Short mmCIF file of C-alpha atoms in Angstrom, two decimals:
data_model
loop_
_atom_site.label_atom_id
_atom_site.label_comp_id
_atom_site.label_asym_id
_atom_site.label_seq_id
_atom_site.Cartn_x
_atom_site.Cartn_y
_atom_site.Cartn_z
CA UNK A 4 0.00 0.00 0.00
CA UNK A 5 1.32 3.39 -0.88
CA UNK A 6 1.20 5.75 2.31
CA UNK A 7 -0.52 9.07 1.69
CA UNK A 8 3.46 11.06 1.52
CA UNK A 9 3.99 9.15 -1.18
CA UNK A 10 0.97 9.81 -2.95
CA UNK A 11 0.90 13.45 -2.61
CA UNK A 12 4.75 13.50 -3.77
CA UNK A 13 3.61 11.21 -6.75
CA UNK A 14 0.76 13.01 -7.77
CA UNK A 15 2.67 16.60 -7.48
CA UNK A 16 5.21 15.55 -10.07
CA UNK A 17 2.63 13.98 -12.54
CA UNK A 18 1.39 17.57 -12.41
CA UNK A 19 4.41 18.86 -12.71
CA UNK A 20 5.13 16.90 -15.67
CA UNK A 21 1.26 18.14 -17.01
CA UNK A 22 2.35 21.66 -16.64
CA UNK A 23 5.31 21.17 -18.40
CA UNK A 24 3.81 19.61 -21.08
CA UNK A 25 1.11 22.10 -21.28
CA UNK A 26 3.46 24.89 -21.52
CA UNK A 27 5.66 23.62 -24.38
CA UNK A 28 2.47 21.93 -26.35
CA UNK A 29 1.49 25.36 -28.46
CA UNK A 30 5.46 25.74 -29.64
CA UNK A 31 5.23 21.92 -30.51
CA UNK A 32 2.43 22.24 -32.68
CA UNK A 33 3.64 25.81 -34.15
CA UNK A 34 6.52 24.08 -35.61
CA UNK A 35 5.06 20.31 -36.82
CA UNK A 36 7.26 18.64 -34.29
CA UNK A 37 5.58 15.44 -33.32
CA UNK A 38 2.52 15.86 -35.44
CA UNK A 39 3.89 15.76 -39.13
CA UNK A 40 0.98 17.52 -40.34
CA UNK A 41 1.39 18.69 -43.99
CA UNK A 42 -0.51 22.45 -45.09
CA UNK A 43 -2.56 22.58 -47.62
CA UNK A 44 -4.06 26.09 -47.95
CA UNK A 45 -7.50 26.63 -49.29
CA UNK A 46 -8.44 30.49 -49.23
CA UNK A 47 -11.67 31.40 -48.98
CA UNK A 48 -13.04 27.52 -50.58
CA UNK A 49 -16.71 27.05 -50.16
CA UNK A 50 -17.37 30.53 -47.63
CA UNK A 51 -20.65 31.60 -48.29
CA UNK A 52 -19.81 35.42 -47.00
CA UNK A 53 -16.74 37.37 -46.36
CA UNK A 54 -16.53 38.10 -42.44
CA UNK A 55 -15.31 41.27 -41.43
CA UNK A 56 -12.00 40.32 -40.03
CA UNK A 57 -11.06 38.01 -42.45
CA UNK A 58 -8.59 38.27 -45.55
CA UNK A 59 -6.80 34.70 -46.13
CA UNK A 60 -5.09 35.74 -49.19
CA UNK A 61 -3.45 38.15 -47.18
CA UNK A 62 -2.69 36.07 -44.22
CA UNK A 63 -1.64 33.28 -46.83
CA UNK A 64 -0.13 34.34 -49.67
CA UNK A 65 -2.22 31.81 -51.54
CA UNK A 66 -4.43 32.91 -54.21
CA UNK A 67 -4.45 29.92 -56.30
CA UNK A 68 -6.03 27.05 -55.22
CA UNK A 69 -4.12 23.58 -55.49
CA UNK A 70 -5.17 20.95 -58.02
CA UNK A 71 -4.48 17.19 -57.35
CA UNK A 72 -0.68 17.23 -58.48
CA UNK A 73 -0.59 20.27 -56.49
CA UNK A 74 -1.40 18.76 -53.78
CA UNK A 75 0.43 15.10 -54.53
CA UNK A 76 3.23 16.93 -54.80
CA UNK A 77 2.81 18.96 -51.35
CA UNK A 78 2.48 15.75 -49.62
CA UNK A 79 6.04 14.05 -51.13
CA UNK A 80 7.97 17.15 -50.37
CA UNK A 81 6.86 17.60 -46.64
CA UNK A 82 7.48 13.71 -46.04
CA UNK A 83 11.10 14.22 -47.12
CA UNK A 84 11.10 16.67 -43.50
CA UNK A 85 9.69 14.47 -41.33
CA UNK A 86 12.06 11.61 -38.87
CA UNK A 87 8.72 9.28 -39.04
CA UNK A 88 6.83 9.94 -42.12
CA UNK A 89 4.42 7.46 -41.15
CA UNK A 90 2.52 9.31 -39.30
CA UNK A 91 1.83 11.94 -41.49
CA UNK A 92 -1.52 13.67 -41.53
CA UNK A 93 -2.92 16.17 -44.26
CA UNK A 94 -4.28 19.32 -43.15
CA UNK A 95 -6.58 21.73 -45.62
CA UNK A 96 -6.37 25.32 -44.12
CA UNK A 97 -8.73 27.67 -44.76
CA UNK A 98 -11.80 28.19 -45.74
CA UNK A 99 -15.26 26.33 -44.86
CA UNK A 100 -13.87 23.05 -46.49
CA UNK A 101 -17.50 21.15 -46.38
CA UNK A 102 -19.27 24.04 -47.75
CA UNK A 103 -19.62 24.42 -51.96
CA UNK A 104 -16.77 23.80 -53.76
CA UNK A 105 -13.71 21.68 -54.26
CA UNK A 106 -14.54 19.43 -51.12
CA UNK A 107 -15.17 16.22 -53.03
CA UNK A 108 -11.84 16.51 -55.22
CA UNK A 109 -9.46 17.02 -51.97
CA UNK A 110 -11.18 14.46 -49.98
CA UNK A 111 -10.66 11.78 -53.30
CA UNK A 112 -6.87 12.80 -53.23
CA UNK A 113 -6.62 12.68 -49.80
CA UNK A 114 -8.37 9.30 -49.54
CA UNK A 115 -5.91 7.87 -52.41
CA UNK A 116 -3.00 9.09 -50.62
CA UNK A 117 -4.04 6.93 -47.29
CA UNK A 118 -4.75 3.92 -49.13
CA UNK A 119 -1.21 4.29 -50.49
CA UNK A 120 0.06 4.77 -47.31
CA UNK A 121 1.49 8.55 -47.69
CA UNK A 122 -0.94 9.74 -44.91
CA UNK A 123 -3.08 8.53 -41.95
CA UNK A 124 -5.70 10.65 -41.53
CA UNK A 125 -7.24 13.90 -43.15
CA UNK A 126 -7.89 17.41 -41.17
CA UNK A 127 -9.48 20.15 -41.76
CA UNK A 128 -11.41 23.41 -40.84
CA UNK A 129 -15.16 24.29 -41.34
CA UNK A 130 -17.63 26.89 -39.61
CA UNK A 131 -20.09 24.57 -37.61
CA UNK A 132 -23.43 25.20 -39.44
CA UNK A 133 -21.95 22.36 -41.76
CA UNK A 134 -21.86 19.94 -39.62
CA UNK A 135 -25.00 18.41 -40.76
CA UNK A 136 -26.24 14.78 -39.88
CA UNK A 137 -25.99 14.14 -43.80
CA UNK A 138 -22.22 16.01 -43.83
CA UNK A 139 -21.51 13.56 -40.69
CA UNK A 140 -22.22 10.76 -43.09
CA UNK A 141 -20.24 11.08 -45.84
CA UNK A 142 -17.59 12.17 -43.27
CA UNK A 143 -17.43 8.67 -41.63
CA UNK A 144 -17.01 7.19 -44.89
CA UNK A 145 -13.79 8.74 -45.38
CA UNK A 146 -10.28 8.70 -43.06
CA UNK A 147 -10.79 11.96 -41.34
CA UNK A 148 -9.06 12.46 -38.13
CA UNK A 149 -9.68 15.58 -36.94
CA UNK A 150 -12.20 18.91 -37.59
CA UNK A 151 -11.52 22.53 -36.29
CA UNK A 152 -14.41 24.03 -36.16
CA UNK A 153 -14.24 28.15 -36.94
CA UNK A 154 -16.17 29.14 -33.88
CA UNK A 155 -14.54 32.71 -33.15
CA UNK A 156 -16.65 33.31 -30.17
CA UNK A 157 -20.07 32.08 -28.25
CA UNK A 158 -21.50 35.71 -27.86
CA UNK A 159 -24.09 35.61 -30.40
CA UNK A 160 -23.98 39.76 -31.54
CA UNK A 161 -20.52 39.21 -31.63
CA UNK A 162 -20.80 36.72 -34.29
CA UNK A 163 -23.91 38.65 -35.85
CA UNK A 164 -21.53 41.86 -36.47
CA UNK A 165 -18.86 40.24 -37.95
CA UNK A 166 -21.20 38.48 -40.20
CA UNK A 167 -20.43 34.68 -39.27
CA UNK A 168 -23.11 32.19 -40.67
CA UNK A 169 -23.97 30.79 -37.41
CA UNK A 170 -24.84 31.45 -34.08
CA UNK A 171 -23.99 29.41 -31.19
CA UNK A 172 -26.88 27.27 -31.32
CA UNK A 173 -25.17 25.59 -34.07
CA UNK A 174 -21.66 25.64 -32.81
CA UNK A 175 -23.61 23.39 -29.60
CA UNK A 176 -25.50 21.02 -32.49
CA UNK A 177 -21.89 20.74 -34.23
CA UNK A 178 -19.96 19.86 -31.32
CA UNK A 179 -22.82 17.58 -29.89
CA UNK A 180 -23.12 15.42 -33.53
CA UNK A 181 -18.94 14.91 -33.96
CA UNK A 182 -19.19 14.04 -30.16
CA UNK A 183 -21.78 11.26 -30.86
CA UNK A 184 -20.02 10.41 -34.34
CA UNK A 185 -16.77 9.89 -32.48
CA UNK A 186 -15.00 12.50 -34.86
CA UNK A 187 -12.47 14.42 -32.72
CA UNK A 188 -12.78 18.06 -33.04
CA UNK A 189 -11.42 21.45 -31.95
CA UNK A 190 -12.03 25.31 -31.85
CA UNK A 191 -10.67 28.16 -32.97
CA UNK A 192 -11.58 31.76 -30.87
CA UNK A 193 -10.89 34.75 -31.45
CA UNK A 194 -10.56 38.06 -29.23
CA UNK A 195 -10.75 41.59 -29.45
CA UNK A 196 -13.82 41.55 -32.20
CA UNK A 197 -15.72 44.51 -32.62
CA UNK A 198 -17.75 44.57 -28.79
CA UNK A 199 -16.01 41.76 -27.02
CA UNK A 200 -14.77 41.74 -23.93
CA UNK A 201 -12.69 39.92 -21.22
CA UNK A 202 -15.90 38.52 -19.90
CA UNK A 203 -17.36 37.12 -23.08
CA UNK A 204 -13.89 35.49 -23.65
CA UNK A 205 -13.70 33.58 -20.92
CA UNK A 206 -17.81 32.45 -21.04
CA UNK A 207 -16.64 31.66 -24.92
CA UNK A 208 -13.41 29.73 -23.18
CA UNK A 209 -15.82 27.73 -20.83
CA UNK A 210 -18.05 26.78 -23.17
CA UNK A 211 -15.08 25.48 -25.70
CA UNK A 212 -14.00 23.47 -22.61
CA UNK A 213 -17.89 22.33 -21.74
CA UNK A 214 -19.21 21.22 -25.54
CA UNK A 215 -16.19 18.51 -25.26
CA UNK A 216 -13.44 20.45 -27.72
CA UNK A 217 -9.85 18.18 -27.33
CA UNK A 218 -7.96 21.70 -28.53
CA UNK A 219 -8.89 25.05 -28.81
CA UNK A 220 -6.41 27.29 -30.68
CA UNK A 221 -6.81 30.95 -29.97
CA UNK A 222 -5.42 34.54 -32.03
CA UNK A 223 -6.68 37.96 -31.20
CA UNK A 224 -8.09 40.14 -33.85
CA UNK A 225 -5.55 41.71 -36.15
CA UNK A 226 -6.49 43.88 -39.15
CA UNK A 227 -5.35 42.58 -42.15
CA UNK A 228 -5.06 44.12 -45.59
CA UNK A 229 -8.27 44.06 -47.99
CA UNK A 230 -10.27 42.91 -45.23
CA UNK A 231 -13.42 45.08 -44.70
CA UNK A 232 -11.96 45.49 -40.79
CA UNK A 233 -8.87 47.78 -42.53
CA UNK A 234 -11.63 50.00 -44.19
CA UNK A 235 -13.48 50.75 -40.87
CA UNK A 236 -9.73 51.25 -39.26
CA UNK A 237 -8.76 53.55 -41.77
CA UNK A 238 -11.58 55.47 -41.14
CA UNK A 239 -11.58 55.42 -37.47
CA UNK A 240 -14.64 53.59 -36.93
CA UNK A 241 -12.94 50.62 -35.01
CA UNK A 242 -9.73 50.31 -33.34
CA UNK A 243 -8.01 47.03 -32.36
CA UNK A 244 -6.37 45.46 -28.91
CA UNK A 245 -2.63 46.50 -28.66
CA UNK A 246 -0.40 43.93 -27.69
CA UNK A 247 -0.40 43.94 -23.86
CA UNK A 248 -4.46 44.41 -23.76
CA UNK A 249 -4.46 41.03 -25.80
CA UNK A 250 -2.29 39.56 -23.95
CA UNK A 251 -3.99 40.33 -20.38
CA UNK A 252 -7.27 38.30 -21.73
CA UNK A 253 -5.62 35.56 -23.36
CA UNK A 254 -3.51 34.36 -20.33
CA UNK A 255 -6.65 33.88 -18.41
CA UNK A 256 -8.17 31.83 -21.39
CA UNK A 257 -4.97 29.66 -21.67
CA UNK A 258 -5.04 28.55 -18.08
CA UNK A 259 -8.39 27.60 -17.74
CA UNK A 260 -7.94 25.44 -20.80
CA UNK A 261 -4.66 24.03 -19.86
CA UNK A 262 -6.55 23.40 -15.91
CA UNK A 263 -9.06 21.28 -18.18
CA UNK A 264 -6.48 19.11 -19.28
CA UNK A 265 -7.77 20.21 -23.40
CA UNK A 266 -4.65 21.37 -25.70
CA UNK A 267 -3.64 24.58 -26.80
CA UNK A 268 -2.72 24.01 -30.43
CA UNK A 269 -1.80 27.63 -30.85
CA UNK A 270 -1.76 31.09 -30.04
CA UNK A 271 -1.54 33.81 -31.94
CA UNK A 272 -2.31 34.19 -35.62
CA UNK A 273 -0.02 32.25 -38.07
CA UNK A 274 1.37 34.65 -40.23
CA UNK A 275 4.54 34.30 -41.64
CA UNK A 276 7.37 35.89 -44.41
CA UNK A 277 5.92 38.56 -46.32
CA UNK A 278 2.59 38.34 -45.85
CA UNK A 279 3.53 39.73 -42.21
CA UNK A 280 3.37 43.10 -44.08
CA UNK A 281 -0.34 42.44 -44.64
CA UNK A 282 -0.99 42.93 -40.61
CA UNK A 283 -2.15 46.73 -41.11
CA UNK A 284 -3.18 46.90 -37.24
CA UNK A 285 -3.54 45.05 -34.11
CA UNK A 286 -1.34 43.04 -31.70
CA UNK A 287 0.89 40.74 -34.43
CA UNK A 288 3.77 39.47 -32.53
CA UNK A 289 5.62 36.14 -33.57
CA UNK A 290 6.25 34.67 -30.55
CA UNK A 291 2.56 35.82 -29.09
CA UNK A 292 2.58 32.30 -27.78
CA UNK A 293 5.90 32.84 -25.38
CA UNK A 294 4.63 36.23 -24.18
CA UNK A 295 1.30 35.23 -23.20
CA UNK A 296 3.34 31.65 -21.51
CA UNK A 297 5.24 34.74 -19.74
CA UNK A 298 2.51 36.48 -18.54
CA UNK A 299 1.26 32.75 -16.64
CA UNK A 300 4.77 32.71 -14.87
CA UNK A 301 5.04 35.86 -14.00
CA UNK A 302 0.96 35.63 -12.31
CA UNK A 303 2.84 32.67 -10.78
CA UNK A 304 6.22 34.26 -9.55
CA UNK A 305 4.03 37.17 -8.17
CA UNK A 306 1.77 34.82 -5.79
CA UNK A 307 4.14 32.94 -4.56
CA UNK A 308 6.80 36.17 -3.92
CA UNK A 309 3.47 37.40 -2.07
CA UNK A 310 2.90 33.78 -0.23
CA UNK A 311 6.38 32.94 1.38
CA UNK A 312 6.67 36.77 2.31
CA UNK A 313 10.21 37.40 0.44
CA UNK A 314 11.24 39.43 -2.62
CA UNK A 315 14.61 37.69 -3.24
CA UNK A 316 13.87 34.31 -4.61
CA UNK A 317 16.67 31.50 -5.45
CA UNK A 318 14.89 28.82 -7.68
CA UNK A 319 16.06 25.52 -8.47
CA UNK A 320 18.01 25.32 -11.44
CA UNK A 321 15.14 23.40 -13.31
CA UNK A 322 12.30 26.36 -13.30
CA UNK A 323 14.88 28.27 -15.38
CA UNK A 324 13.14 27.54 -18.36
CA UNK A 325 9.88 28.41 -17.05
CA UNK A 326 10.43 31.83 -15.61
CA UNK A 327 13.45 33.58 -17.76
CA UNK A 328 10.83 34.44 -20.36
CA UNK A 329 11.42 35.59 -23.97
CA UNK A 330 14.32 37.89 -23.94
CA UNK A 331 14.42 37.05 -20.30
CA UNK A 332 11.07 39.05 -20.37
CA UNK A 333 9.63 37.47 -16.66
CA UNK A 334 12.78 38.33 -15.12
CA UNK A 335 12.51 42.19 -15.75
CA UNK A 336 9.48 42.41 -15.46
CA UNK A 337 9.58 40.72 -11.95
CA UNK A 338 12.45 42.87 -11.17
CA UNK A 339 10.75 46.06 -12.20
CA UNK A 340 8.31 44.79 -9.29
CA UNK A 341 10.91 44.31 -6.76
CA UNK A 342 11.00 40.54 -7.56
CA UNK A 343 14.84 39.01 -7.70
CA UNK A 344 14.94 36.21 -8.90
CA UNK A 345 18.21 33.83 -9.41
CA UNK A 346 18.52 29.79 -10.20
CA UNK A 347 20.73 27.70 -8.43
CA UNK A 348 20.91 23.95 -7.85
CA UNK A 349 19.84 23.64 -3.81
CA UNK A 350 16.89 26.70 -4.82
CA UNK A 351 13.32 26.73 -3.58
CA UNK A 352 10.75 24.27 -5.01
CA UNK A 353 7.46 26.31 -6.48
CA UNK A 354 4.42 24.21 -6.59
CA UNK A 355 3.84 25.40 -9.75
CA UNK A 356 0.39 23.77 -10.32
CA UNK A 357 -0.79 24.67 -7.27
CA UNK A 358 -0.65 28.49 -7.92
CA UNK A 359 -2.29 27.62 -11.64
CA UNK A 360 -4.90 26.29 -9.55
CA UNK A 361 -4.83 29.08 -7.21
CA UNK A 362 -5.06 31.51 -10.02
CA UNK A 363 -7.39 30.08 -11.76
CA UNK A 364 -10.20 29.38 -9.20
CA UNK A 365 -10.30 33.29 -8.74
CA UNK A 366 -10.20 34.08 -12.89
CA UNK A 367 -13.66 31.37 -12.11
CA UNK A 368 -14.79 33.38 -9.47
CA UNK A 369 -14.70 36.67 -11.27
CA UNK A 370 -16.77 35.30 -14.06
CA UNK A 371 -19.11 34.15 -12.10
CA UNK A 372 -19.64 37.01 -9.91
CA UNK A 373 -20.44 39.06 -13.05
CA UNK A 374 -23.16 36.82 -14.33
#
């Protein structure tokens, strides 16, 4: 029999090792490691409407669409990068991939290329009024592994201004019918639309976590070029989150997700090379995912300066990682508090998910007390 010591010392470093996990998982996915996913991108296929926000030529680059050899051709290359191509899956990007269009054509390719053993399984991204009982059917007949499901937000004017073709009624029916078709599925939100708030992000975080989502990615609003967002910018009719008021929201949202054990598959909007220069506004940063990571650590350093009652803290050597920051960011900012903080190798323990637990019982509590 294991004495209760024991226990409590066993289960601290399994959540130990969670956190850890948790805290690396968004970088992991950022870069492919692990997941060998390979990109297809698929602007704008089968949208009904433009939304306000959106632009995917100019977040992609892409404004042709990929024909079968395209795509073939996509899938070779990218295999060449990856230590276990086996477990390759293909991704389409973009979008509302069941809706009218090339759906069938990618789905044949895609199916050819896991009988031939190239791939494993098929992804892809939709807005959740597709997610029919008839769309659920043809998608069981096929080797899909995994639908994101272009949610944005569960505030229902929210969606209504920035002309989404659903409400949240249907995000609930979508989630509910890939729960009972045993198709795993996750959500994208967004922040800082036109009228949100803190508060409706984190209802729209606890209802990601409630309909059953296994990952929720998350990118606050930035105003891209061509997009009909830029046009109400440019004339002063809506102004975006800067970079620290984004990242003050989306902390709180990461936590509570990571506290329900779901992934974070990203944060922050994937924009890379040139298209970079299509961000006309809004708080673009490529590494968004470190400095909202940051912001956790330094919630963390903070409580637990204010709990032992000292300013001056020597940390083991091993929570180096965890609170130097990017561009040692959580060390100057703790130190611009009147935190110290310095690693050695007989430092202080921090029950790191204890404070995560701490912290995010009272980011709870706040919500509630507003409703």
């Amino acid at each position: 029999m294991i004495d209760c010591t024991t226990w409590k010392v066993t289960q601290k470093a399994n959540c130990l090792r969670f956190v850890e996990c948790s805290l690396i998982n968004t970088a992991r996915s950022v870069y492919n490691i692990d997941m060998n996913i390979v990109p297809i991108f698929v602007p704008h296929e089968g949208c009904r409407t433009r939304c306000t926000f959106c632009n995917e030529y100019s977040a992609t680059g892409v404004r042709k669409l990929p024909d079968k050899e395209g795509v073939l051709s996509t899938v070779k290359r990218y295999r060449g990068y990856f230590r276990n191509p086996e477990e390759t899956e293909l991704a389409f990007y973009g979008g509302t991939f069941t809706g009218t269009g090339r759906q069938q054509l990618y789905l044949d390719v895609a199916e050819e290329l896991v009988q031939k053993g190239l791939i494993k399984g098929i992804r892809f991204s939709t807005s959740p009024e597709q997610i029919s009982e008839e769309m659920i059917a043809i998608l069981k007949s096929t080797s899909i592994s995994f639908i994101e499901l272009g949610v944005q937000s569960f505030d229902d004017d929210l969606l209504k201004d920035c002309r989404r073709n659903h409400g949240s009624r249907e995000v609930y029916e979508a989630a509910s019918r890939l729960r009972s078709s045993g198709i795993d599925f996750g959500i994208h939100l967004m922040t800082g639309l036109p009228g949100d708030s803190e508060e409706k992000d984190i209802y729209s975080t606890k209802e990601a976590i409630r309909v059953g989502a296994s990952s929720v990615r998350i990118h606050p609003l930035v105003v891209l070029k061509g997009s009909l967002l830029e046009y109400e910018y440019l004339h002063g009719r809506f102004a975006p989150q800067g970079l620290q008021e984004s990242i003050e929201i989306i902390w709180k949202m990461y936590l509570l997700i990571l506290l329900a054990d779901v992934k974070v598959s990203r944060m922050g909007i994937c924009i890379y090379g040139e298209q970079i220069e299509n961000v006309v506004a809004g708080p673009f940063h490529p590494a968004f995912g470190e400095l909202v990571r940051d912001r956790l650590m330094l919630e963390v350093i903070r409580r637990c300066s204010k709990d032992i009652d000292r300013h001056a803290l020597k940390l083991d050597r091993k929570y180096k990682k965890w609170f130097t920051g990017h561009k040692r960011a959580v060390l100057e900012r703790a130190s611009g508090e009147g935190i110290m903080i310095d690693f050695c190798d007989d430092g202080v323990d921090i029950d790191i998910p204890f404070y995560m637990k701490l912290i995010g019982e009272e980011i709870l509590g706040e919500a509630y007390a507003k409703t």
